[in-house]
């Protein structure tokens, strides 16, 4: 588990030799850049001393030194940025891979689980922003900071002026600009917050535009968007105003310091007041210090942004994870048997599943019924080990759950959830879900679709398996999505089938065909567990389990339960009234 700021330390000290190389290259670049004004002064003073101009060794020496030191400074700065970009690319790849690996193992019932939207923003922006500290801020900050720190001493060496006076002036101006830069950072994050609110509302509007229009909610949504947009615009105006002040101070302060230094030089030592010293001062302040004094405050905004992204990534990593080993499913058993004894699930001091005991064997079709919120879907999640439960015994084929790796456990199950999951691709990809798919499996895909009562000609999918189903299944009805989900479970060929209320959108005739041909046909030798509210399914099940307030109240044949259980009769009466 990473503690506070540990990820930053990990990023900074990982492959530390490269950070050291970046620092040394930037330092050498800055030192050579400070030698340029010294030889400029010497050249100009030399030209003032000679009476008539002639090309000689001394003259060429100064020109050569100015050129070589400028060239070396730029070369070292270029290599510093090149190494920084390479290191940033490595870190971005490392962060992406590590974050992706953790995303696949986040517990579904984790207390600190981060929302899907925030997870996407971490991938979209935070990973890239976090490494700007290495590939952009680190080399530039050094190349900006070192000249600012060494310039007063260079001024003293060249002109003889007291560096403390110049240093205090430069420090005071930088302090003002850094304060404004920190304010800019706060405005920047406020702008990101307002922007995310606005984009969130716009996204919801786009996704549900049909319903919003039908219900006449367009005006209300537009007003909400306008409010967020106005807040964002006012904040942007403050950002522009503050940035203008930062740029004004950054651009003008070197010239003000320059004039002050020349005046100071003239007053302190008028005898040594030469053209070479004046030109060197102009070069130091106008060329060497203008960009650092303007950019260092802005760098603080980038540093804050980078640190925020690092903290967000660290928070994402600190979510509760499942232990997982990725491997292909292999089944050693021809039949399966599940046994659960005294299973409990407690969350936030509330008992959601209590004393659950089950024995289910192959060839059994078991339905789980109960009121909304009674714990039916939680039993499915417990079987998949998606939630942390306590139990006296939990075995599959007499093997304890503790002795089965999570990847092996999951390989036993096909799961059809309540929420339909489809991807923006063709019908084949949505059933097979294989990256290295071969067309030889098309017959198997078509067979699973037919067993799920999804036939191309009846569904108006003229292109067959090549038919595109649209983003988020926009071209599909609810019933079509459910049948594709069933076909996907059929294609995966697992020994235990978990069905979480996945027949709700099917009409009676289609439902009957799915039960006869798939659930009690193709899957007849498998364990089938169905959570449902549809009474018409229950007669086709071998057993019905009735859940009430997280407890198994009844467990037996459907007809016997109707005959012997008042709780079941009351529940069925309520379902009939609701229908």
PDB file of C-alpha atoms in Angstrom, residues 88 127-138 306:
ATOM      1  CA  UNK A  88       8.645  10.750 -19.475  1.00  0.00           C
ATOM      2  CA  UNK A 127      -1.332   9.790 -16.451  1.00  0.00           C
ATOM      3  CA  UNK A 128      -0.067  12.219 -19.073  1.00  0.00           C
ATOM      4  CA  UNK A 129      -0.174  15.215 -16.709  1.00  0.00           C
ATOM      5  CA  UNK A 130       1.658  13.371 -13.923  1.00  0.00           C
ATOM      6  CA  UNK A 131       4.764  12.740 -16.046  1.00  0.00           C
ATOM      7  CA  UNK A 132       5.037  16.392 -17.145  1.00  0.00           C
ATOM      8  CA  UNK A 133       6.946  16.837 -13.895  1.00  0.00           C
ATOM      9  CA  UNK A 134       9.753  14.760 -15.450  1.00  0.00           C
ATOM     10  CA  UNK A 135       9.531  15.421 -19.195  1.00  0.00           C
ATOM     11  CA  UNK A 136       8.770  19.154 -19.072  1.00  0.00           C
ATOM     12  CA  UNK A 137       8.902  20.805 -15.642  1.00  0.00           C
ATOM     13  CA  UNK A 138      12.117  19.210 -14.348  1.00  0.00           C
ATOM     14  CA  UNK A 306       1.206  17.339 -11.887  1.00  0.00           C
TER      15      UNK A 306
END
